[in-house]
Each structure stands twice: as C-alpha cells, then as structure tokens.
Amino acid sequence: MDQDHPQSTLESGAETGTVLMRDVAELAGVAISTVSRALTQPDRVSKKTRDRIMAAAAQIGYTPNAVAQNLRRGSSRMMMIVLPGPLMGGASQIVPAVLEGVAAALTAEGFNLMVANLDRSEAVERHILDLAYGGTIAGALTLASFLPAQGARSLTAAGLPLVGILQDVSDQGVPSVVTNDRAAMAAAVQQLLDLGHRRFMYIAAPPGNYHEYQRFGGVLDALREAGLDARAVTRVEAGDSFLMGLQAGAIAAERFAAMAPQGRPTAILGSSDDAAIAFIGAAARLGLRVPEDVSVVGFDGSAVGAHTIPPLTTIAQPARAMGERAAYMLLEQARGGALPPLVTLDSRLILRGSIAAAPAI
C-alpha cells in the first residue's frame, strides 16, 4: 500500500450512484488522497499506481465529480445563465430557443450550463453571488437587466466573464447581444402603412422595460416617417408585470370592441406574441374578425403563432443564434479576448394571415 495517510479525508463526496472515491481506494489498496492525485494531478503518481487506480475505478464504475475536481483545481468548466424570474409576456416563448443555442455552443467547447432563476429575493441573489465568488462557475450569461448585488459583492464585480442576452446591459459594462427591436417594429408598421392603415392600437409591455422602449420607439419612428404623430396610435398598458401580457391582449380587444367603428384602429401591434394572440382570441369571442375587421401583428416569432386562427403575422427574433453568439462571446472573454460592447442581430417579419388591407369604414 502507498505510504500516504490511508484514512485521508479528501473524499469530497465525489460519486456516481453509490460508488465513492474511498471504494476505489480500498479496491486499489491505496489511500483516498492517492486516488485524488491520480485523477487530478496524475504526474504526481507513479504509472504503476495510477494504472491500478484507473483499473479499480473502471471495475466498479466510478466517475469523478467534475464540480468537486474543478473546485480543487481552482478552475471550472461550468457556466451559469441567469434568467429574469417569471418567464411570461413573450420571454417564455423564446427563452427555450436561447438556451438551446447557449447549450449547443458551450457543449461543443467542453463546458456545462447551470441555470439560475433571478426572482429578486435576497436569498436567491446571495446564492448566485456565492456561486460567482466561490469558484463554481467560470462565467455567466444574463437575460436580466437587473444584475445581482449585495453589499460589496456584485455579479459585475466578481471578476468573471459576463455577457448579456436580449437585454442591453452594456451601460453596466457588460457586453450584450440583442436584436434590432426598434427597426424591426418600424418595418412591421411600414408594412401596415403600405396596406392603407393609419390608425393603430399598441399593446404595451411593462413600463421601463428595455424591449418596451425599443418596440414602441419603432412604432413612433414609422409614424413620423409617414407624416403621422403619436395621436395615430392608442396605447393599452400591460401593467407592472409581464404576467399581465395575456390579460392586456384581452383588455385591448374589449376596448377595441367598445369603440365606434368609424374611429377604431385598423391594426393592432402587440409588444409580444402573447398579447397579440390573446387579442385574436378575445376578438373572436366578441364577434370581431381578423383580419377583415382589424389586422394583428405580434413580436417574438413564437411557434404557437403559426397555429392561431388566423395564423399570426409576427416579428421573429433569432433566439437560438443570439444564444450561440452570446456563448461564444463569453468563451472569448474567458480567453482574454476583447469584445464589442453591443452586438445586434436582425429580426425578420413573418407575413401570415392576420393582416390585410385596411377596411373601408
């Protein structure tokens, strides 16, 4: 038996199923510390001993715990992505595609992905910061505009590579990947203007939200370009929570139905697909026809939009591409590379059956 202390406590809980590092040590006839060195610093163990340890590990099906090894080495192959609490109001439709892109890029480079859900509670923020400062993760991606901070600790001050997705947090020193929300919405409004629409209803996202500012800004840009002012658009507020997105669409339909036909908007602009789809459903219950009575456009490009009646015209965000780009930016930052403060990807307008020429009223 090797002459290390045979009962060393460097076990660290590494295990697969019920097989522990000490089981490998017992079978190989060495100390636990020798097994640990053979797995993490093989050059410090003789080839004969190392081969015996690896044979024992293979015999009983032992696989080292990667996180435990990373903590001992002072390095990590784990990245974290921080989600912005409840995923409603459109985000729930595209975040899975963003995660697919992130995971694909990180896996290709030998990294794993940990998901943290930021609900702005003190305990959750503390946990995220513990991970950032404790060596568990090698970097972080964030879909939240609000970045965890407690006292002297913050995600931006943890010294880790950090990249934002969907939200522009470059003003906080965090390189970000976003889509051209403003220009994309302006292009959708121009499409409706070309169809003869001059009165619009906009179903808003919560105030102060980055996407709300960009998307409604695009509406106003297109109206100004056409010689119209803000009076050409009626806003329906969604309230302070994205949970109101679906409800806002239904409220917008009720307000629309209550208007005199001669003064109604002829086109609805949803700040999300959720809001637009809710409007279509509520409008049908109220006896209104889409697009004969009113055209409807959403924003996000969620898959469900293709299956509404009629199918929803929407602005599709390149969600998977955003995830991939952000992940590769994170890896480049981890290697010491310089990044642009903001990368903007183009969304595209998908024309379907929910829009038509403005009705003659």
CSV table of N, CA and C in Angstrom, one decimal, residues 258-350:
chain,number,residue,atom,x,y,z
A,258,ALA,N,-65.5,48.3,-27.9
A,258,ALA,CA,-66.3,49.3,-27.4
A,258,ALA,C,-66.2,50.6,-28.2
A,259,MET,N,-65.3,50.8,-29.1
A,259,MET,CA,-65.1,52.0,-29.8
A,259,MET,C,-66.1,52.0,-31.0
A,260,ALA,N,-66.4,53.3,-31.4
A,260,ALA,CA,-67.3,53.4,-32.6
A,260,ALA,C,-66.5,52.9,-33.8
A,261,PRO,N,-67.2,52.2,-34.7
A,261,PRO,CA,-66.5,51.6,-35.8
A,261,PRO,C,-65.7,52.6,-36.6
A,262,GLN,N,-66.3,53.9,-36.8
A,262,GLN,CA,-65.6,54.9,-37.6
A,262,GLN,C,-64.3,55.4,-37.0
A,263,GLY,N,-64.1,55.2,-35.7
A,263,GLY,CA,-62.9,55.7,-35.1
A,263,GLY,C,-62.0,54.7,-34.6
A,264,ARG,N,-62.3,53.4,-34.8
A,264,ARG,CA,-61.4,52.3,-34.4
A,264,ARG,C,-60.1,52.3,-35.1
A,265,PRO,N,-59.1,51.8,-34.4
A,265,PRO,CA,-57.8,51.5,-35.1
A,265,PRO,C,-58.1,50.4,-36.1
A,266,THR,N,-57.3,50.3,-37.1
A,266,THR,CA,-57.5,49.2,-38.1
A,266,THR,C,-56.4,48.2,-38.0
A,267,ALA,N,-55.4,48.4,-37.1
A,267,ALA,CA,-54.3,47.5,-36.9
A,267,ALA,C,-53.9,47.5,-35.5
A,268,ILE,N,-53.6,46.3,-35.0
A,268,ILE,CA,-53.1,46.0,-33.6
A,268,ILE,C,-51.7,45.6,-33.6
A,269,LEU,N,-50.9,46.3,-32.8
A,269,LEU,CA,-49.4,45.9,-32.6
A,269,LEU,C,-49.2,45.4,-31.2
A,270,GLY,N,-48.9,44.1,-31.1
A,270,GLY,CA,-48.6,43.5,-29.8
A,270,GLY,C,-47.1,43.7,-29.5
A,271,SER,N,-46.8,44.1,-28.3
A,271,SER,CA,-45.4,44.1,-27.9
A,271,SER,C,-44.8,42.7,-27.7
A,272,SER,N,-45.7,41.7,-27.7
A,272,SER,CA,-45.3,40.3,-27.7
A,272,SER,C,-46.3,39.5,-28.4
A,273,ASP,N,-45.9,38.3,-28.8
A,273,ASP,CA,-46.9,37.4,-29.4
A,273,ASP,C,-48.0,37.0,-28.4
A,274,ASP,N,-47.7,36.9,-27.1
A,274,ASP,CA,-48.7,36.6,-26.1
A,274,ASP,C,-49.8,37.6,-26.2
A,275,ALA,N,-49.5,38.9,-26.2
A,275,ALA,CA,-50.5,39.9,-26.2
A,275,ALA,C,-51.3,39.9,-27.5
A,276,ALA,N,-50.6,39.6,-28.7
A,276,ALA,CA,-51.3,39.6,-29.9
A,276,ALA,C,-52.3,38.4,-30.0
A,277,ILE,N,-51.8,37.2,-29.5
A,277,ILE,CA,-52.6,36.0,-29.6
A,277,ILE,C,-53.8,36.2,-28.7
A,278,ALA,N,-53.6,36.8,-27.5
A,278,ALA,CA,-54.8,37.0,-26.6
A,278,ALA,C,-55.8,37.9,-27.2
A,279,PHE,N,-55.3,38.9,-28.0
A,279,PHE,CA,-56.2,39.8,-28.7
A,279,PHE,C,-57.1,39.0,-29.7
A,280,ILE,N,-56.4,38.2,-30.5
A,280,ILE,CA,-57.1,37.4,-31.5
A,280,ILE,C,-58.2,36.6,-30.9
A,281,GLY,N,-57.9,35.9,-29.8
A,281,GLY,CA,-58.8,35.0,-29.1
A,281,GLY,C,-60.0,35.8,-28.6
A,282,ALA,N,-59.7,36.9,-27.9
A,282,ALA,CA,-60.8,37.7,-27.3
A,282,ALA,C,-61.6,38.4,-28.4
A,283,ALA,N,-61.0,38.8,-29.5
A,283,ALA,CA,-61.8,39.4,-30.6
A,283,ALA,C,-62.8,38.4,-31.2
A,284,ALA,N,-62.4,37.2,-31.3
A,284,ALA,CA,-63.3,36.2,-31.9
A,284,ALA,C,-64.5,36.0,-31.0
A,285,ARG,N,-64.3,36.0,-29.7
A,285,ARG,CA,-65.4,35.8,-28.7
A,285,ARG,C,-66.3,37.0,-28.8
A,286,LEU,N,-65.8,38.2,-29.2
A,286,LEU,CA,-66.6,39.4,-29.2
A,286,LEU,C,-67.2,39.6,-30.6
A,287,GLY,N,-67.0,38.6,-31.5
A,287,GLY,CA,-67.7,38.7,-32.8
A,287,GLY,C,-66.9,39.5,-33.8
A,288,LEU,N,-65.6,39.8,-33.5
A,288,LEU,CA,-64.8,40.5,-34.4
A,288,LEU,C,-63.9,39.6,-35.3
A,289,ARG,N,-63.7,40.0,-36.5
A,289,ARG,CA,-63.0,39.1,-37.5
A,289,ARG,C,-61.5,39.7,-37.7
A,290,VAL,N,-60.6,38.8,-37.7
A,290,VAL,CA,-59.2,39.1,-38.0
A,290,VAL,C,-58.9,38.4,-39.3
A,291,PRO,N,-58.4,39.0,-40.4
A,291,PRO,CA,-58.0,40.4,-40.5
A,291,PRO,C,-59.1,41.3,-41.1
A,292,GLU,N,-60.3,40.8,-41.3
A,292,GLU,CA,-61.4,41.6,-42.0
A,292,GLU,C,-61.7,42.9,-41.3
A,293,ASP,N,-61.8,42.8,-40.0
A,293,ASP,CA,-62.2,44.0,-39.2
A,293,ASP,C,-61.0,44.7,-38.7
A,294,VAL,N,-59.9,43.9,-38.4
A,294,VAL,CA,-58.7,44.5,-37.8
A,294,VAL,C,-57.5,43.6,-38.1
A,295,SER,N,-56.4,44.2,-38.4
A,295,SER,CA,-55.2,43.4,-38.6
A,295,SER,C,-54.4,43.3,-37.3
A,296,VAL,N,-53.6,42.2,-37.1
A,296,VAL,CA,-52.9,42.0,-35.9
A,296,VAL,C,-51.5,41.5,-36.2
A,297,VAL,N,-50.5,42.2,-35.5
A,297,VAL,CA,-49.1,41.8,-35.6
A,297,VAL,C,-48.5,41.6,-34.2
A,298,GLY,N,-47.8,40.5,-34.0
A,298,GLY,CA,-47.1,40.2,-32.8
A,298,GLY,C,-45.6,40.4,-32.9
A,299,PHE,N,-44.9,40.1,-31.8
A,299,PHE,CA,-43.5,40.3,-31.7
A,299,PHE,C,-42.9,39.1,-30.9
A,300,ASP,N,-42.0,38.4,-31.5
A,300,ASP,CA,-41.2,37.3,-30.8
A,300,ASP,C,-41.0,36.2,-31.8
A,301,GLY,N,-42.0,35.8,-32.6
A,301,GLY,CA,-41.8,34.7,-33.5
A,301,GLY,C,-42.0,33.3,-32.8
A,302,SER,N,-42.9,33.3,-31.8
A,302,SER,CA,-43.1,32.0,-31.1
A,302,SER,C,-43.8,31.0,-32.0
A,303,ALA,N,-43.5,29.8,-31.8
A,303,ALA,CA,-44.0,28.7,-32.7
A,303,ALA,C,-45.5,28.6,-32.7
A,304,VAL,N,-46.1,29.0,-31.6
A,304,VAL,CA,-47.6,28.8,-31.5
A,304,VAL,C,-48.3,29.8,-32.4
A,305,GLY,N,-47.6,30.9,-32.8
A,305,GLY,CA,-48.3,31.9,-33.7
A,305,GLY,C,-48.7,31.3,-35.0
A,306,ALA,N,-48.0,30.3,-35.5
A,306,ALA,CA,-48.3,29.7,-36.8
A,306,ALA,C,-49.6,28.9,-36.7
A,307,HIS,N,-50.2,28.6,-35.5
A,307,HIS,CA,-51.3,27.8,-35.3
A,307,HIS,C,-52.5,28.5,-34.8
A,308,THR,N,-52.5,29.8,-34.7
A,308,THR,CA,-53.7,30.6,-34.3
A,308,THR,C,-54.6,30.7,-35.5
A,309,ILE,N,-55.8,31.1,-35.3
A,309,ILE,CA,-56.8,31.3,-36.4
A,309,ILE,C,-57.2,32.8,-36.4
A,310,PRO,N,-56.7,33.5,-37.4
A,310,PRO,CA,-55.8,33.1,-38.5
A,310,PRO,C,-54.4,33.0,-38.0
A,311,PRO,N,-53.4,32.4,-38.7
A,311,PRO,CA,-52.0,32.4,-38.3
A,311,PRO,C,-51.5,33.8,-38.1
A,312,LEU,N,-50.7,34.0,-37.1
A,312,LEU,CA,-50.2,35.4,-36.6
A,312,LEU,C,-49.1,35.9,-37.4
A,313,THR,N,-49.2,37.0,-38.0
A,313,THR,CA,-48.0,37.8,-38.5
A,313,THR,C,-47.2,38.2,-37.3
A,314,THR,N,-45.9,38.0,-37.4
A,314,THR,CA,-45.1,38.3,-36.2
A,314,THR,C,-43.7,38.7,-36.6
A,315,ILE,N,-43.0,39.3,-35.7
A,315,ILE,CA,-41.6,39.6,-35.9
A,315,ILE,C,-40.8,38.6,-35.1
A,316,ALA,N,-40.0,37.8,-35.9
A,316,ALA,CA,-39.3,36.6,-35.3
A,316,ALA,C,-37.9,37.1,-34.9
A,317,GLN,N,-37.6,36.8,-33.6
A,317,GLN,CA,-36.2,37.1,-33.1
A,317,GLN,C,-35.4,35.9,-33.4
A,318,PRO,N,-34.1,36.1,-33.7
A,318,PRO,CA,-33.2,34.9,-33.9
A,318,PRO,C,-32.7,34.4,-32.6
A,319,ALA,N,-33.6,33.8,-31.9
A,319,ALA,CA,-33.3,33.4,-30.5
A,319,ALA,C,-32.1,32.4,-30.3
A,320,ARG,N,-32.1,31.4,-31.1
A,320,ARG,CA,-31.0,30.4,-31.0
A,320,ARG,C,-29.7,31.0,-31.4
A,321,ALA,N,-29.7,31.8,-32.4
A,321,ALA,CA,-28.5,32.5,-32.9
A,321,ALA,C,-28.0,33.5,-31.8
A,322,MET,N,-28.9,34.1,-31.1
A,322,MET,CA,-28.5,35.0,-30.0
A,322,MET,C,-27.8,34.2,-28.9
A,323,GLY,N,-28.4,33.0,-28.6
A,323,GLY,CA,-27.7,32.2,-27.5
A,323,GLY,C,-26.4,31.7,-27.9
A,324,GLU,N,-26.2,31.3,-29.2
A,324,GLU,CA,-24.9,30.8,-29.6
A,324,GLU,C,-23.9,32.0,-29.6
A,325,ARG,N,-24.3,33.1,-30.2
A,325,ARG,CA,-23.4,34.2,-30.2
A,325,ARG,C,-22.9,34.7,-28.8
A,326,ALA,N,-23.9,34.7,-27.9
A,326,ALA,CA,-23.5,35.2,-26.6
A,326,ALA,C,-22.6,34.2,-25.9
A,327,ALA,N,-22.8,32.9,-26.1
A,327,ALA,CA,-22.0,31.8,-25.5
A,327,ALA,C,-20.5,31.9,-26.1
A,328,TYR,N,-20.4,32.1,-27.4
A,328,TYR,CA,-19.1,32.2,-27.9
A,328,TYR,C,-18.4,33.5,-27.5
A,329,MET,N,-19.1,34.6,-27.3
A,329,MET,CA,-18.6,35.8,-26.8
A,329,MET,C,-18.1,35.6,-25.3
A,330,LEU,N,-18.8,34.8,-24.5
A,330,LEU,CA,-18.4,34.5,-23.2
A,330,LEU,C,-17.1,33.7,-23.2
A,331,LEU,N,-17.0,32.7,-24.0
A,331,LEU,CA,-15.8,31.9,-24.1
A,331,LEU,C,-14.6,32.8,-24.6
A,332,GLU,N,-14.8,33.7,-25.5
A,332,GLU,CA,-13.8,34.6,-26.0
A,332,GLU,C,-13.3,35.5,-24.9
A,333,GLN,N,-14.2,36.0,-24.1
A,333,GLN,CA,-13.9,36.8,-23.0
A,333,GLN,C,-13.1,36.0,-21.9
A,334,ALA,N,-13.5,34.8,-21.7
A,334,ALA,CA,-12.7,33.9,-20.8
A,334,ALA,C,-11.3,33.7,-21.2
A,335,ARG,N,-11.1,33.7,-22.5
A,335,ARG,CA,-9.7,33.5,-23.1
A,335,ARG,C,-8.9,34.8,-23.1
A,336,GLY,N,-9.5,35.9,-22.6
A,336,GLY,CA,-8.8,37.2,-22.6
A,336,GLY,C,-9.1,38.0,-23.8
A,337,GLY,N,-10.0,37.6,-24.7
A,337,GLY,CA,-10.2,38.4,-25.9
A,337,GLY,C,-11.1,39.6,-25.6
A,338,ALA,N,-10.9,40.6,-26.5
A,338,ALA,CA,-11.7,41.9,-26.4
A,338,ALA,C,-13.0,41.7,-27.1
A,339,LEU,N,-14.1,42.3,-26.5
A,339,LEU,CA,-15.4,42.1,-27.1
A,339,LEU,C,-16.0,43.5,-27.4
A,340,PRO,N,-16.9,43.6,-28.5
A,340,PRO,CA,-17.6,44.9,-28.7
A,340,PRO,C,-18.6,45.0,-27.6
A,341,PRO,N,-19.0,46.2,-27.2
A,341,PRO,CA,-19.9,46.4,-26.1
A,341,PRO,C,-21.3,45.9,-26.5
A,342,LEU,N,-21.7,46.0,-27.8
A,342,LEU,CA,-23.1,45.6,-28.2
A,342,LEU,C,-23.0,44.9,-29.5
A,343,VAL,N,-23.7,43.8,-29.6
A,343,VAL,CA,-23.9,43.1,-30.9
A,343,VAL,C,-25.4,43.0,-31.2
A,344,THR,N,-25.8,43.4,-32.3
A,344,THR,CA,-27.2,43.5,-32.7
A,344,THR,C,-27.5,42.6,-33.8
A,345,LEU,N,-28.4,41.6,-33.6
A,345,LEU,CA,-28.8,40.7,-34.7
A,345,LEU,C,-30.1,41.1,-35.2
A,346,ASP,N,-30.4,40.8,-36.5
A,346,ASP,CA,-31.6,41.2,-37.2
A,346,ASP,C,-32.8,40.3,-36.9
A,347,SER,N,-33.9,40.8,-36.6
A,347,SER,CA,-35.2,40.0,-36.6
A,347,SER,C,-35.8,40.1,-38.0
A,348,ARG,N,-36.8,39.2,-38.2
A,348,ARG,CA,-37.4,39.3,-39.5
A,348,ARG,C,-38.9,39.2,-39.4
A,349,LEU,N,-39.6,39.9,-40.3
A,349,LEU,CA,-41.1,39.9,-40.3
A,349,LEU,C,-41.6,38.7,-41.0
A,350,ILE,N,-42.4,37.9,-40.4
A,350,ILE,CA,-43.1,36.7,-41.0
A,350,ILE,C,-44.5,37.1,-41.3
